[in-house]
CSV table of C-alpha atoms and ligand atoms in Angstrom, one decimal:
chain,number,residue,atom,x,y,z
A,1,MET,CA,92.1,106.1,72.6
A,2,GLN,CA,95.9,105.3,72.1
A,3,THR,CA,97.1,101.9,70.2
A,4,TYR,CA,99.9,100.7,71.9
A,5,LEU,CA,101.1,97.4,73.2
A,6,HIS,CA,103.0,98.2,75.9
A,7,SER,CA,103.1,101.7,78.1
A,8,VAL,CA,106.2,101.6,78.6
A,9,THR,CA,108.0,103.3,75.5
A,10,LEU,CA,111.3,104.8,74.0
A,11,ARG,CA,111.7,108.6,72.9
A,12,SER,CA,114.8,107.9,71.2
A,13,GLU,CA,115.8,111.2,70.4
A,14,LYS,CA,116.2,111.7,73.9
A,15,CYS,CA,118.5,108.4,74.3
A,16,ILE,CA,121.9,108.5,74.2
A,17,GLY,CA,122.8,105.2,74.5
A,18,CYS,CA,124.5,105.6,78.2
A,19,THR,CA,123.3,101.7,79.0
A,20,ASP,CA,122.1,102.8,82.8
A,21,CYS,CA,118.8,101.1,81.9
A,22,ILE,CA,119.7,98.0,80.6
A,23,LYS,CA,121.3,96.3,84.2
A,24,ARG,CA,118.0,97.6,86.3
A,25,CYS,CA,115.2,95.8,84.0
A,26,PRO,CA,114.2,92.4,85.8
A,27,THR,CA,113.6,90.8,82.6
A,28,GLU,CA,116.8,91.9,80.3
A,29,ALA,CA,114.3,93.2,77.8
A,30,ILE,CA,116.4,96.4,77.0
A,31,ARG,CA,120.0,96.2,75.0
A,32,VAL,CA,121.6,99.3,73.6
A,33,ARG,CA,122.1,98.8,69.7
A,34,ASN,CA,123.7,101.9,67.6
A,35,GLY,CA,124.0,104.1,70.3
A,36,LYS,CA,120.2,103.5,71.5
A,37,ALA,CA,118.0,101.6,73.6
A,38,VAL,CA,115.6,99.1,72.1
A,39,ILE,CA,112.9,97.2,73.9
A,40,MET,CA,112.4,93.7,73.6
A,41,ASN,CA,108.2,94.0,73.3
A,42,GLU,CA,108.2,90.6,74.5
A,43,ARG,CA,110.1,90.9,77.4
A,44,CYS,CA,108.7,94.1,78.8
A,45,ILE,CA,106.3,93.8,81.7
A,46,ASP,CA,105.8,97.2,82.1
A,47,CYS,CA,107.0,97.8,85.5
A,48,GLY,CA,108.6,101.1,85.1
A,49,MET,CA,111.9,100.6,86.4
A,50,CYS,CA,113.6,102.0,83.0
A,51,ILE,CA,111.7,105.3,83.6
A,52,ARG,CA,113.0,105.8,86.7
A,53,VAL,CA,116.5,105.0,85.8
A,54,CYS,CA,117.1,107.2,82.9
A,55,ARG,CA,118.2,110.5,83.9
A,56,HIS,CA,117.8,112.1,80.2
A,57,HIS,CA,113.9,111.0,80.3
A,58,ALA,CA,114.2,108.5,77.7
A,59,LYS,CA,111.5,106.2,78.6
A,60,LYS,CA,107.8,107.4,78.7
A,61,ALA,CA,104.6,105.8,79.9
A,62,ILE,CA,101.7,106.1,77.0
A,63,THR,CA,98.4,106.6,78.8
A,64,ASP,CA,95.3,108.4,77.7
A,65,PRO,CA,95.0,112.3,77.7
A,66,LEU,CA,92.0,113.7,79.9
A,67,ARG,CA,90.1,114.8,76.2
A,68,THR,CA,89.6,110.8,75.6
A,69,ILE,CA,86.7,111.2,78.3
A,70,ARG,CA,85.0,113.6,76.2
A,71,GLN,CA,84.2,110.8,73.7
A,72,TYR,CA,81.6,109.3,76.3
A,73,LYS,CA,78.3,110.7,77.5
A,74,TYR,CA,78.7,109.5,81.1
A,75,LYS,CA,82.1,109.6,81.9
A,76,ILE,CA,83.5,107.7,85.4
A,77,ALA,CA,86.5,108.0,87.1
A,78,LEU,CA,88.0,105.2,88.9
A,79,PRO,CA,90.6,106.4,91.1
A,80,SER,CA,93.3,104.9,92.8
A,81,PRO,CA,93.9,105.4,96.4
A,82,THR,CA,97.1,106.2,95.4
A,83,LEU,CA,95.7,109.9,94.4
A,84,TYR,CA,94.5,110.7,97.7
A,85,ALA,CA,98.1,111.1,99.5
A,86,GLN,CA,99.1,113.1,96.5
A,87,PHE,CA,97.7,116.6,98.0
A,88,LYS,CA,99.7,118.6,100.4
A,89,ASP,CA,97.0,120.4,101.8
A,90,ILE,CA,93.9,118.1,101.7
A,91,GLN,CA,92.9,116.1,104.2
A,92,ASP,CA,89.2,115.4,102.9
A,93,VAL,CA,89.0,112.6,100.5
A,94,ASN,CA,86.0,114.0,99.2
A,95,LEU,CA,87.6,117.4,98.3
A,96,ILE,CA,89.8,115.2,95.8
A,97,LEU,CA,87.0,113.4,94.5
A,98,MET,CA,85.3,116.5,93.6
A,99,LEU,CA,88.4,117.7,92.0
A,100,LEU,CA,87.8,114.8,89.6
A,101,LYS,CA,84.0,116.0,89.0
A,102,LYS,CA,85.3,119.6,88.6
A,103,VAL,CA,87.7,117.9,85.7
A,104,GLY,CA,85.1,116.4,83.6
A,105,PHE,CA,83.9,113.3,85.1
A,106,ASP,CA,80.2,113.0,86.0
A,107,SER,CA,80.9,110.3,88.7
A,108,VAL,CA,83.3,108.5,91.0
A,109,TYR,CA,84.1,105.1,92.0
A,110,GLU,CA,87.1,104.5,94.4
A,111,VAL,CA,88.7,101.9,93.4
A,112,ALA,CA,89.5,101.7,97.1
A,113,LYS,CA,86.0,100.6,97.5
A,114,ALA,CA,86.3,97.7,94.9
A,115,ALA,CA,89.4,96.9,96.8
A,116,THR,CA,87.4,96.3,99.8
A,117,ARG,CA,85.2,94.2,97.7
A,118,VAL,CA,87.5,92.0,96.5
A,119,THR,CA,89.3,91.5,99.8
A,120,GLU,CA,85.8,90.1,101.2
A,121,MET,CA,84.7,88.2,97.9
A,122,SER,CA,88.3,86.8,98.0
A,123,LYS,CA,88.5,85.1,101.5
A,124,PRO,CA,86.2,82.3,100.9
A,125,LEU,CA,88.5,81.4,97.7
A,126,PHE,CA,91.5,81.0,99.8
A,127,GLN,CA,90.0,77.8,100.7
A,128,THR,CA,89.8,76.5,97.4
A,129,ILE,CA,93.3,76.8,96.0
A,130,ASP,CA,95.2,74.4,96.9
A,131,LYS,CA,98.9,75.8,96.3
A,132,ARG,CA,100.9,77.8,99.0
A,133,PRO,CA,102.2,80.4,99.1
A,134,ILE,CA,99.0,82.1,97.3
A,135,ILE,CA,101.1,84.9,95.6
A,136,SER,CA,98.8,88.2,94.9
A,137,SER,CA,97.7,89.2,91.2
A,138,ALA,CA,96.9,92.8,91.9
A,139,CYS,CA,100.3,94.1,90.5
A,140,PRO,CA,100.3,93.1,87.1
A,141,ALA,CA,103.9,93.7,86.4
A,142,ILE,CA,104.3,91.1,88.8
A,143,VAL,CA,101.5,88.7,86.8
A,144,ARG,CA,103.9,89.2,84.0
A,145,LEU,CA,107.3,88.6,85.5
A,146,ILE,CA,106.1,85.4,86.7
A,147,GLN,CA,104.6,84.5,83.1
A,148,ILE,CA,108.3,85.1,82.1
A,149,ARG,CA,110.6,84.6,85.0
A,150,PHE,CA,108.5,81.9,86.7
A,151,PRO,CA,106.5,80.3,85.0
A,152,SER,CA,106.0,77.1,87.7
A,153,LEU,CA,104.6,79.8,90.1
A,154,ILE,CA,101.2,80.6,87.8
A,155,GLU,CA,99.3,78.4,89.6
A,156,ASN,CA,99.9,80.1,92.7
A,157,LEU,CA,98.4,83.2,91.7
A,158,MET,CA,95.2,84.6,93.2
A,159,PRO,CA,92.9,84.2,90.0
A,160,ILE,CA,90.6,86.9,90.7
A,161,MET,CA,90.2,90.3,89.2
A,162,SER,CA,92.1,93.5,90.2
A,163,PRO,CA,89.8,96.5,92.2
A,164,MET,CA,89.9,98.5,89.2
A,165,GLU,CA,88.4,95.9,87.0
A,166,VAL,CA,85.8,95.1,89.6
A,167,GLY,CA,85.4,98.9,90.1
A,168,ALA,CA,85.0,99.7,86.1
A,169,ARG,CA,82.5,96.7,85.7
A,170,ILE,CA,80.3,97.9,89.2
A,171,SER,CA,80.2,101.3,88.1
A,172,LYS,CA,79.0,99.8,84.7
A,173,TYR,CA,76.4,98.4,85.8
A,174,GLN,CA,75.5,101.0,88.1
A,175,ALA,CA,75.4,103.8,85.0
A,176,GLU,CA,73.5,101.3,83.0
A,177,ALA,CA,70.7,101.3,85.6
A,178,LEU,CA,70.5,105.0,85.7
A,179,GLY,CA,69.8,104.7,81.8
A,180,TYR,CA,72.9,105.2,79.9
A,181,ARG,CA,73.5,102.9,76.9
A,182,SER,CA,76.2,100.7,77.3
A,183,GLU,CA,78.6,102.4,75.0
A,184,GLU,CA,77.8,105.9,75.8
A,185,ILE,CA,79.9,104.7,79.5
A,186,GLY,CA,83.3,105.3,79.8
A,187,THR,CA,85.2,104.3,82.9
A,188,PHE,CA,88.5,105.8,83.4
A,189,PHE,CA,91.0,104.7,85.5
A,190,ILE,CA,93.3,107.4,87.4
A,191,SER,CA,97.1,105.8,87.2
A,192,PRO,CA,100.3,105.7,89.3
A,193,CYS,CA,101.2,102.7,87.3
A,194,PRO,CA,102.1,102.3,83.4
A,195,ALA,CA,101.5,98.7,83.8
A,196,LYS,CA,98.0,99.1,84.7
A,197,ALA,CA,97.5,100.7,80.9
A,198,THR,CA,98.9,97.7,79.2
A,199,ASP,CA,96.4,95.8,81.6
A,200,VAL,CA,93.6,97.6,80.1
A,201,LYS,CA,94.7,96.8,76.4
A,202,LYS,CA,96.1,93.0,77.2
A,203,PRO,CA,94.4,92.3,80.2
A,204,LEU,CA,95.0,89.2,82.2
A,205,GLY,CA,93.1,86.6,83.4
A,206,ILE,CA,89.7,88.0,81.7
A,207,GLU,CA,89.2,88.1,78.1
A,208,GLU,CA,88.4,91.5,78.1
A,209,SER,CA,88.3,94.6,80.2
A,210,TYR,CA,85.7,97.2,81.7
A,211,VAL,CA,88.1,99.8,81.6
A,212,ASP,CA,88.0,102.3,78.5
A,213,GLY,CA,91.2,104.4,79.4
A,214,VAL,CA,94.0,105.2,81.6
A,215,ILE,CA,95.0,108.6,82.8
A,216,SER,CA,98.0,109.3,84.7
A,217,ILE,CA,97.9,111.0,87.9
A,218,ARG,CA,101.0,112.7,86.6
A,219,ASP,CA,99.0,114.1,83.7
A,220,LEU,CA,95.5,114.9,86.0
A,221,TYR,CA,97.4,116.2,89.0
A,222,LEU,CA,97.6,120.3,87.6
A,223,GLU,CA,94.7,120.4,86.0
A,224,MET,CA,92.9,119.2,89.5
A,225,LEU,CA,94.9,121.9,91.6
A,226,CYS,CA,93.6,124.5,89.1
A,227,TYR,CA,90.2,123.6,90.6
A,228,LEU,CA,90.9,123.8,94.4
A,229,LYS,CA,90.7,127.0,94.8
A,230,GLU,CA,87.1,127.4,93.4
A,231,THR,CA,86.4,123.8,95.2
A,232,SER,CA,87.7,124.5,98.6
A,233,THR,CA,85.1,127.4,99.4
A,234,GLU,CA,81.9,125.2,98.2
A,235,THR,CA,80.1,123.0,100.4
A,236,ILE,CA,82.3,119.6,100.7
A,237,GLU,CA,80.1,116.7,98.6
A,238,GLN,CA,79.9,113.7,100.6
A,239,ILE,CA,81.0,111.3,97.6
A,240,GLN,CA,83.6,109.2,99.6
A,241,LYS,CA,82.3,105.7,100.4
A,242,SER,CA,86.2,103.9,100.8
A,243,THR,CA,87.3,102.4,104.0
A,244,PHE,CA,90.7,102.3,105.3
A,245,ASP,CA,91.1,98.9,104.6
A,246,GLY,CA,90.5,99.3,101.0
A,247,ILE,CA,92.7,102.8,100.7
A,248,SER,CA,95.8,100.9,102.1
A,249,TRP,CA,96.1,98.5,99.1
A,250,ALA,CA,97.9,101.7,97.7
A,251,MET,CA,100.7,100.6,100.2
A,252,SER,CA,102.7,97.7,100.7
A,253,GLY,CA,101.2,95.9,103.3
A,254,GLY,CA,97.7,96.9,102.6
A,255,GLU,CA,95.9,94.0,100.7
A,256,GLY,CA,97.5,91.2,103.3
A,257,GLY,CA,96.8,93.4,106.1
A,258,SER,CA,93.0,93.4,105.0
A,259,LEU,CA,92.7,90.0,104.3
A,260,GLY,CA,93.3,89.4,108.1
A,261,LEU,CA,96.2,86.7,107.6
A,262,ASN,CA,98.7,85.5,109.9
A,263,LYS,CA,101.4,84.0,107.5
A,264,TYR,CA,101.4,86.3,104.9
A,265,ILE,CA,104.5,88.7,103.4
A,266,ALA,CA,104.3,92.2,101.7
A,267,VAL,CA,107.1,92.6,99.4
A,268,ASP,CA,107.9,95.4,97.5
A,269,GLY,CA,110.3,96.4,94.9
A,270,ILE,CA,110.8,94.2,92.1
A,271,GLU,CA,114.7,93.2,92.9
A,272,ASN,CA,113.3,92.2,96.3
A,273,VAL,CA,109.9,90.3,94.9
A,274,ILE,CA,112.4,88.3,92.4
A,275,ARG,CA,114.8,87.4,95.7
A,276,VAL,CA,111.6,85.9,97.3
A,277,LEU,CA,109.7,84.2,94.0
A,278,GLU,CA,113.6,82.5,93.8
A,279,GLN,CA,112.9,81.2,97.4
A,280,VAL,CA,109.3,80.1,96.5
A,281,GLU,CA,110.9,78.3,93.5
A,282,ASN,CA,113.5,76.4,95.7
A,283,GLY,CA,111.4,75.7,98.3
A,284,THR,CA,113.5,77.7,100.7
A,285,LEU,CA,110.8,80.3,101.6
A,286,GLY,CA,109.3,78.4,104.7
A,287,GLU,CA,105.6,78.6,105.7
A,288,VAL,CA,103.9,81.5,104.2
A,289,ASP,CA,100.2,81.3,103.1
A,290,PHE,CA,100.3,84.5,101.3
A,291,ILE,CA,102.7,87.0,99.4
A,292,GLU,CA,102.2,90.3,98.3
A,293,SER,CA,104.1,91.6,95.9
A,294,LEU,CA,104.2,94.7,94.3
A,295,ALA,CA,106.5,96.0,91.6
A,296,CYS,CA,107.3,99.3,93.1
A,297,ILE,CA,109.2,100.2,96.5
A,298,GLY,CA,106.3,101.4,99.0
A,299,GLY,CA,103.6,99.8,96.6
A,300,CYS,CA,101.4,101.8,94.0
A,301,LEU,CA,102.5,104.8,96.2
A,302,GLY,CA,105.9,104.8,94.5
A,303,GLY,CA,104.2,104.0,91.0
A,304,PRO,CA,106.5,106.0,88.1
A,305,LEU,CA,103.4,108.1,87.5
A,306,ALA,CA,102.8,109.4,91.0
A,307,VAL,CA,103.4,113.0,91.9
A,308,GLU,CA,104.5,112.7,95.5
A,309,ASN,CA,107.6,110.8,96.9
A,310,SER,CA,106.1,107.7,98.1
A,311,PHE,CA,107.2,108.0,102.2
A,312,ILE,CA,105.6,111.4,102.4
A,313,ALA,CA,102.7,109.6,100.4
A,314,LYS,CA,102.4,106.7,102.9
A,315,SER,CA,102.4,109.4,105.8
A,316,ARG,CA,99.9,111.4,104.3
A,317,LEU,CA,97.8,107.9,103.8
A,318,LYS,CA,98.3,107.4,107.7
A,319,GLU,CA,97.0,111.1,108.2
A,320,LEU,CA,94.0,110.5,106.6
A,321,ASN,CA,93.1,107.5,108.5
A,322,LYS,CA,93.7,108.7,111.6
A,323,THR,CA,91.2,112.2,110.4
A,324,ASN,CA,88.6,111.1,108.7
A,325,LEU,CA,88.0,107.7,108.1
A,326,ASN,CA,87.4,106.1,111.4
A,327,GLU,CA,83.8,106.3,111.8
A,328,LYS,CA,83.2,104.7,108.2
A,329,ARG,CA,85.3,101.7,109.0
A,330,THR,CA,82.4,99.8,109.7
A,331,ILE,CA,80.6,100.0,106.4
A,332,ASN,CA,81.5,97.7,103.5
A,333,ARG,CA,80.1,94.5,104.1
A,334,LEU,CA,79.1,92.3,101.3
A,335,THR,CA,75.9,92.9,99.5
A,336,ASP,CA,73.6,89.8,97.9
A,337,TRP,CA,74.8,91.7,94.8
A,338,ASP,CA,78.4,91.4,95.4
A,339,ARG,CA,77.5,87.6,96.3
A,340,LEU,CA,76.6,86.9,92.6
A,341,PHE,CA,78.9,88.8,90.8
A,342,SER,CA,82.2,86.6,90.0
A,343,ILE,CA,85.7,88.1,90.4
A,344,GLN,CA,87.4,85.2,89.2
A,345,TRP,CA,89.4,84.9,86.4
A,346,SER,CA,87.6,83.6,83.3
A,347,LYS,CA,90.9,82.7,81.2
A,348,THR,CA,93.9,81.0,82.2
A,349,ILE,CA,97.5,82.6,82.6
A,350,ASN,CA,99.8,80.7,80.4
A,351,SER,CA,103.6,81.1,80.8
A,352,ILE,CA,105.6,83.6,78.3
A,353,PRO,CA,108.3,81.4,77.0
A,354,VAL,CA,110.4,84.1,75.9
A,355,LEU,CA,113.7,83.0,77.7
A,356,LYS,CA,113.5,79.7,76.0
A,357,LEU,CA,116.3,79.1,73.3
A,358,ASP,CA,114.1,77.0,70.8
A,359,GLU,CA,110.9,75.2,70.7
A,360,ASP,CA,112.8,72.0,69.8
A,361,MET,CA,113.9,70.6,73.2
A,362,ILE,CA,116.9,68.9,71.2
A,363,LYS,CA,117.7,72.2,69.3
A,364,ALA,CA,116.8,74.4,73.0
A,365,MET,CA,119.7,72.2,74.4
A,366,GLU,CA,122.6,72.6,71.7
A,367,LYS,CA,121.6,76.5,71.6
A,368,MET,CA,122.2,76.0,75.4
A,369,GLU,CA,125.7,74.5,74.9
A,370,GLN,CA,126.8,76.9,72.7
A,371,LEU,CA,125.8,80.0,74.7
A,372,GLU,CA,127.9,78.6,77.2
A,373,GLU,CA,130.7,77.9,75.1
A,374,ILE,CA,130.4,81.3,74.2
A,375,TYR,CA,130.0,82.6,77.6
A,376,SER,CA,133.1,80.8,78.7
A,377,HIS,CA,135.0,83.0,76.5
A,378,LEU,CA,134.0,86.8,77.7
A,379,PRO,CA,135.0,88.0,80.3
A,380,GLY,CA,132.6,88.0,82.8
A,381,ILE,CA,132.5,91.3,84.1
A,382,ASP,CA,129.4,92.9,83.2
A,383,CYS,CA,130.4,96.1,81.6
A,384,GLY,CA,127.5,96.5,79.5
A,385,SER,CA,129.4,98.0,77.3
A,386,CYS,CA,128.4,95.9,74.6
A,387,GLY,CA,125.0,97.2,75.0
A,388,ALA,CA,124.0,93.7,76.9
A,389,PRO,CA,122.9,93.7,80.3
A,390,THR,CA,125.5,91.0,81.3
A,391,CYS,CA,128.2,88.5,79.4
A,392,ARG,CA,125.7,85.8,79.3
A,393,ALA,CA,122.9,88.2,78.1
A,394,LEU,CA,125.5,88.9,75.3
A,395,ALA,CA,126.2,84.9,74.9
A,396,GLU,CA,122.4,84.8,74.2
A,397,ASP,CA,122.3,87.6,72.0
A,398,ILE,CA,124.9,85.9,70.2
A,399,VAL,CA,122.8,82.5,69.8
A,400,ARG,CA,120.2,83.9,69.3
A,401,GLU,CA,121.9,85.6,65.8
A,402,ARG,CA,121.1,89.1,67.2
A,403,ALA,CA,124.4,90.3,68.2
A,404,HIS,CA,128.0,89.4,67.7
A,405,ILE,CA,131.3,88.2,69.7
A,406,GLU,CA,133.1,91.1,68.5
A,407,ASP,CA,130.2,93.4,70.1
A,408,CYS,CA,132.4,92.7,73.2
A,409,ILE,CA,135.2,95.4,73.6
A,410,PHE,CA,137.3,92.7,75.0
A,411,MET,CA,137.0,90.2,72.3
A,412,LEU,CA,137.2,93.2,70.0
A,413,ARG,CA,140.5,94.2,71.2
A,414,GLN,CA,141.6,90.3,71.2
A,415,ARG,CA,140.7,90.1,67.7
A,416,VAL,CA,142.1,92.9,66.4
A,417,ILE,CA,145.5,92.0,68.3
A,418,GLU,CA,145.3,88.6,66.4
A,419,MET,CA,144.6,90.5,63.0
A,420,ALA,CA,147.5,92.3,63.7
A,421,GLU,CA,149.7,89.4,64.5
A,422,ASP,CA,148.6,87.7,61.3
A,423,MET,CA,149.2,90.7,59.3
A,424,VAL,CA,152.9,91.2,60.7
A,425,GLN,CA,153.4,87.2,59.8
A,426,LEU,CA,151.8,87.8,56.6
A,427,SER,CA,154.1,91.0,55.7
A,428,ARG,CA,157.5,88.9,56.9
A,429,LYS,CA,156.3,86.6,54.3
A,430,LEU,CA,156.0,88.8,51.4
A,431,SER,CA,158.9,90.4,52.4
A,432,SER,CA,161.1,86.9,52.6
A,433,PRO,CA,163.4,86.3,49.9
A,434,THR,CA,162.2,83.0,48.8
A,435,VAL,CA,158.7,84.5,48.5
A,436,GLY,CA,158.3,85.4,44.6
A,437,HIS,CA,161.8,83.0,43.7
A,438,LEU,CA,159.8,79.7,43.5
A,439,LYS,CA,160.3,78.0,40.9
B,501,SF4,S1,119.3,105.0,80.6
B,501,SF4,FE1,118.5,103.7,78.4
B,501,SF4,S2,117.2,105.1,77.5
B,501,SF4,FE2,118.3,106.4,79.2
B,501,SF4,S3,119.8,107.4,78.0
B,501,SF4,FE3,120.6,105.6,79.3
B,501,SF4,S4,120.6,104.0,77.4
B,501,SF4,FE4,119.0,105.9,76.6
B,502,SF4,S1,109.5,98.5,82.1
B,502,SF4,FE1,110.8,97.4,83.3
B,502,SF4,S2,110.5,95.3,82.1
B,502,SF4,FE2,110.0,97.3,80.0
B,502,SF4,S3,111.9,97.8,79.7
B,502,SF4,FE3,111.5,98.8,81.1
B,502,SF4,S4,112.9,98.3,82.6
B,502,SF4,FE4,112.5,96.7,81.3
């Protein structure tokens, strides 16, 4: 298993310091220093935006390689429903699930099936939460965004585990019932998303994740394709247990739609989510009971670790619904076992005050005044040539002693002009006949 704090990392050797990524990072977590991008770990929410933006492929997501599964005797694949939309000519989900077994998994527990369970189990929870709007916690990048930029909205988060986590727990219990010891069972999420990889290492709302590793769809795709020819001549194994309600969680609107709510909105794309959360914070959003908010455009289908274009992927999922899911839509009601199993968070989610200038309130206010003062001298054109995303971010970096005012080329030019003028004045004084003749 790989060790890392954040899935999203920089390949320094590929970075040319172009500054393209710094302005698109939603938490202003990137700076360019000494010609290379630097990610401020404490601010990064692993949204993957910088992976998409960088034309030089200098940002990458760390996930687990397929060989990691060999550490376990009983290997369970937890495919994200996004996987179902990646293959051009496959209309039967069972065939995709068979390919997962071909690449080395002993069994498959569909995260889409867990999603339907989460939907059913979270419906009664709605009545117990006073805050409105309730904000979905399914996207870990959004939960971290709220911790950093919108701490006042933490109480609005739906305090439940993700379908990935629920799927891992159920499938582990099932494997134990087959006679495997817990240390022999490995659960692996097949992911379109780097934030999920971080979520497994640093889980939100729970002490520990039951997911043992995260494998990128991108990494697994070619391997699965290699077995496609062989599998297509075999009898199709009936593995699929999911319904379209669960599969639709891969698309923006899927979660909210399956909850059967009237007053809900589905927002996708981190910049759109930020705009909506700002409205929630300042009370201008209007009457909305539930916000499904997903960091990627189109939802998980648009994840940076998916292979297929998210628009094509969406139409494929809809096609799947028409062709082979209709007859299965009535399954997945809650069982007694589900009712005993709590999906609620066991741990409080706290704010991450990385944007605070100082722990001490008085000092923080003084630093804010300094920041405003410095900012008032900067040109305010947010050109990014200093390596910070905005002039305000540079002012903040200066107050935090992470940058210098002369990192701004306009201030540097001004300083050079002033120094040149000082030199001229000085040389005039030196050449003046009175200098050297003082008595
Ligand atoms: S976009 Fe960012 S990571 Fe990519 S080359 Fe430019 S500065 Fe480096
Ligand atoms: S993953 Fe997102 S939050 Fe992290 S550095 Fe990249 S753009 Fe910023």
